[in-house]
Amino acid sequence: MHPKIDKIIRVTCCVIMSYLCFSVSVVAEVDVVRVAVFQGDGVGPSVDQLIESIQNSTNRVFTVKRISAEEIQSGKLSNVDVLIHPGGKGYSQAKALGPEGRSIVAEYVFNGGGLLSISHGTYLATNDYPWSLNLVDVKCWDNEHWQLGNGTVTLKLSPTAALLFGQKNTNRITMYFDQGPLLKRREMSDDSIPGYQSLAIYDSEIAENDASSGMMKGTSAIVRSRYGKGRVFCFAVHPELSNGLGNLTPIAVNWLAPVTDPFEIEKPEITQVVRRHVPQDSSGGIAVLVTRDGMPIHRKAYGFVNGQHLTSQSELRLASVTKQYTALCAVQLIEKGLLDPQEKVSSYLPDIKIPVQGRELLVQDLFWHTSGLPNFIESKEQISIAEFKKERGLSELNNETHAEWLETLPARRPAGQMYEYTNSGYVLLTRIIEVISGMKFHDYQQQNIFNVLELTNTTDSTRFNGSGNMRTTLLDYEKWDRALWDQDPRLLTPEGYKMLFTPGVLDNGEAVAYGKGWQVTIQDQYLVIAEHGGAGSGTIAARNWIRRHYDDNTTVAIFAQEHPQLNRNKRQALVRDIYNALHD
């Protein structure tokens, strides 16, 4: 096919895809989870509070109705996403369902439905009684003394549960207990019934009515499992009666409910690789994009972030991937003759007197991380920033006051002598862009990148830019990736794109494996790989890696959150394995 014709076809496809994305996204935003709460014998009085906690949730749109045993037996579960068996008496609920109803519920879950059980409803979900649904292989410990009493108990959350429930600062919560089960693994498991993932254990106990002390503590209070194509979530306690924790119920319902991502494109071999590195029920979420020649061959999100299903439309924190966009903005000014990378920084910021060692600081040093500047993100610098803000009466730094803060610290080493990654160099670069353009940096980006590429869900800080505050979606990053592969002339000339991926040079002539916003690998004078990571601090921060392979024009991009275990080496290994899966 003639290259021009091929290009026309690809552009046309992109336009059609963009239109479809806009059209379908309206439907995805009003995705409704249909919840049915069992009604009948054995349902306790807290059911009204349970329903209210779901209806008041802002996490997702829920419709809640009550459903009787007769309706379940007549097939009404076909219009339900999540069935809830509330607290009360599990045996009475099981008796009301009858053998036929229990079989229907089990089949419903097996075929993809979700089941949430609360307190005594959890007895029903187990395989510990003749009348149980046999959905989870778990023993209800010390059944002889099931009347343990009621009151508040302390639960210790697993790291996965703390993230799922939004408990960022503690792994202990206080919940209301009313003679619910003590869940424990069996000495001999039933291989025909799935086991469970323990999300919380009792860290205190209630032992009334002749119950032995020491039996409760350490057993599980919250578990979840998968049964066939469906899911099961069990609270042995009452979230709806626990002070300030009613939101745990809709979070559990959201986990149980299916999610539709109309933009998902999946290559099963890539999903297999992702799941080897990030197991299905591990904490957090990860979004994966793989393109060839700018066109998607895999676009899929996995897991949860902030208790919400991750999709290709979910907001993703870019962290240092942000530098790609900063660099392109600067190159635009270079192409317009407004910015000279070999000029002194002081030429553009004459009022800023940044201490130097040796020669003057050049703009190119900011691109290449050869500036010798401090790095605002490091602990020593954070102490200095706190003192600077206190002296100036500032609550936060912005691009301008960050430059003024740099005046107060000595350079770490002479500019141009060695590569040393520093976020402050890119923040200083954004300040130069602001001075040259006469615009706030986020406004410059909006006008010259976001609006041009129709990145409708991409944002940056309105205060502090350049190094790591951008957010985007998988769909928007795909547009950005396509613009780079196509060398979209609306952003840069071909020579401008070449600048982004041309390695830097130290003053002694030694090459630096970093261009402008990208780490680069050169072999035999040809660009082979351009890549960049992005990682914030803390357990909920971004863990990203982007790699572009120039031998076959393939991009592999991963964006993870709430996955603190994904260090730099593990992210690189995941990206490598995804790429290799395309060629096996």
mmCIF file with all atom_site columns, C-alpha atoms in Angstrom, residues 158 160-161 185 196-201 219-224:
data_model
loop_
_atom_site.group_PDB
_atom_site.id
_atom_site.type_symbol
_atom_site.label_atom_id
_atom_site.label_alt_id
_atom_site.label_comp_id
_atom_site.label_asym_id
_atom_site.label_entity_id
_atom_site.label_seq_id
_atom_site.pdbx_PDB_ins_code
_atom_site.Cartn_x
_atom_site.Cartn_y
_atom_site.Cartn_z
_atom_site.occupancy
_atom_site.B_iso_or_equiv
_atom_site.pdbx_formal_charge
_atom_site.auth_seq_id
_atom_site.auth_comp_id
_atom_site.auth_asym_id
_atom_site.auth_atom_id
_atom_site.pdbx_PDB_model_num
ATOM 1  C CA . SER A 1 158 ? -4.464  -6.775  55.505 1.00 0.00 ? 158 SER A CA 1
ATOM 2  C CA . THR A 1 160 ? -4.867  -5.163  50.439 1.00 0.00 ? 160 THR A CA 1
ATOM 3  C CA . ALA A 1 161 ? -7.926  -4.387  52.566 1.00 0.00 ? 161 ALA A CA 1
ATOM 4  C CA . ARG A 1 185 ? -9.151  -22.276 57.377 1.00 0.00 ? 185 ARG A CA 1
ATOM 5  C CA . TYR A 1 196 ? -10.662 -17.384 50.403 1.00 0.00 ? 196 TYR A CA 1
ATOM 6  C CA . GLN A 1 197 ? -8.532  -14.294 50.810 1.00 0.00 ? 197 GLN A CA 1
ATOM 7  C CA . SER A 1 198 ? -8.569  -12.972 54.366 1.00 0.00 ? 198 SER A CA 1
ATOM 8  C CA . LEU A 1 199 ? -8.942  -9.189  54.419 1.00 0.00 ? 199 LEU A CA 1
ATOM 9  C CA . ALA A 1 200 ? -9.260  -8.667  58.168 1.00 0.00 ? 200 ALA A CA 1
ATOM 10 C CA . ILE A 1 201 ? -8.787  -10.606 61.402 1.00 0.00 ? 201 ILE A CA 1
ATOM 11 C CA . THR A 1 219 ? -9.649  -15.581 63.169 1.00 0.00 ? 219 THR A CA 1
ATOM 12 C CA . SER A 1 220 ? -10.940 -13.850 60.041 1.00 0.00 ? 220 SER A CA 1
ATOM 13 C CA . ALA A 1 221 ? -13.719 -11.272 60.126 1.00 0.00 ? 221 ALA A CA 1
ATOM 14 C CA . ILE A 1 222 ? -13.756 -10.228 56.456 1.00 0.00 ? 222 ILE A CA 1
ATOM 15 C CA . VAL A 1 223 ? -12.991 -12.552 53.546 1.00 0.00 ? 223 VAL A CA 1
ATOM 16 C CA . ARG A 1 224 ? -13.571 -12.617 49.824 1.00 0.00 ? 224 ARG A CA 1
#
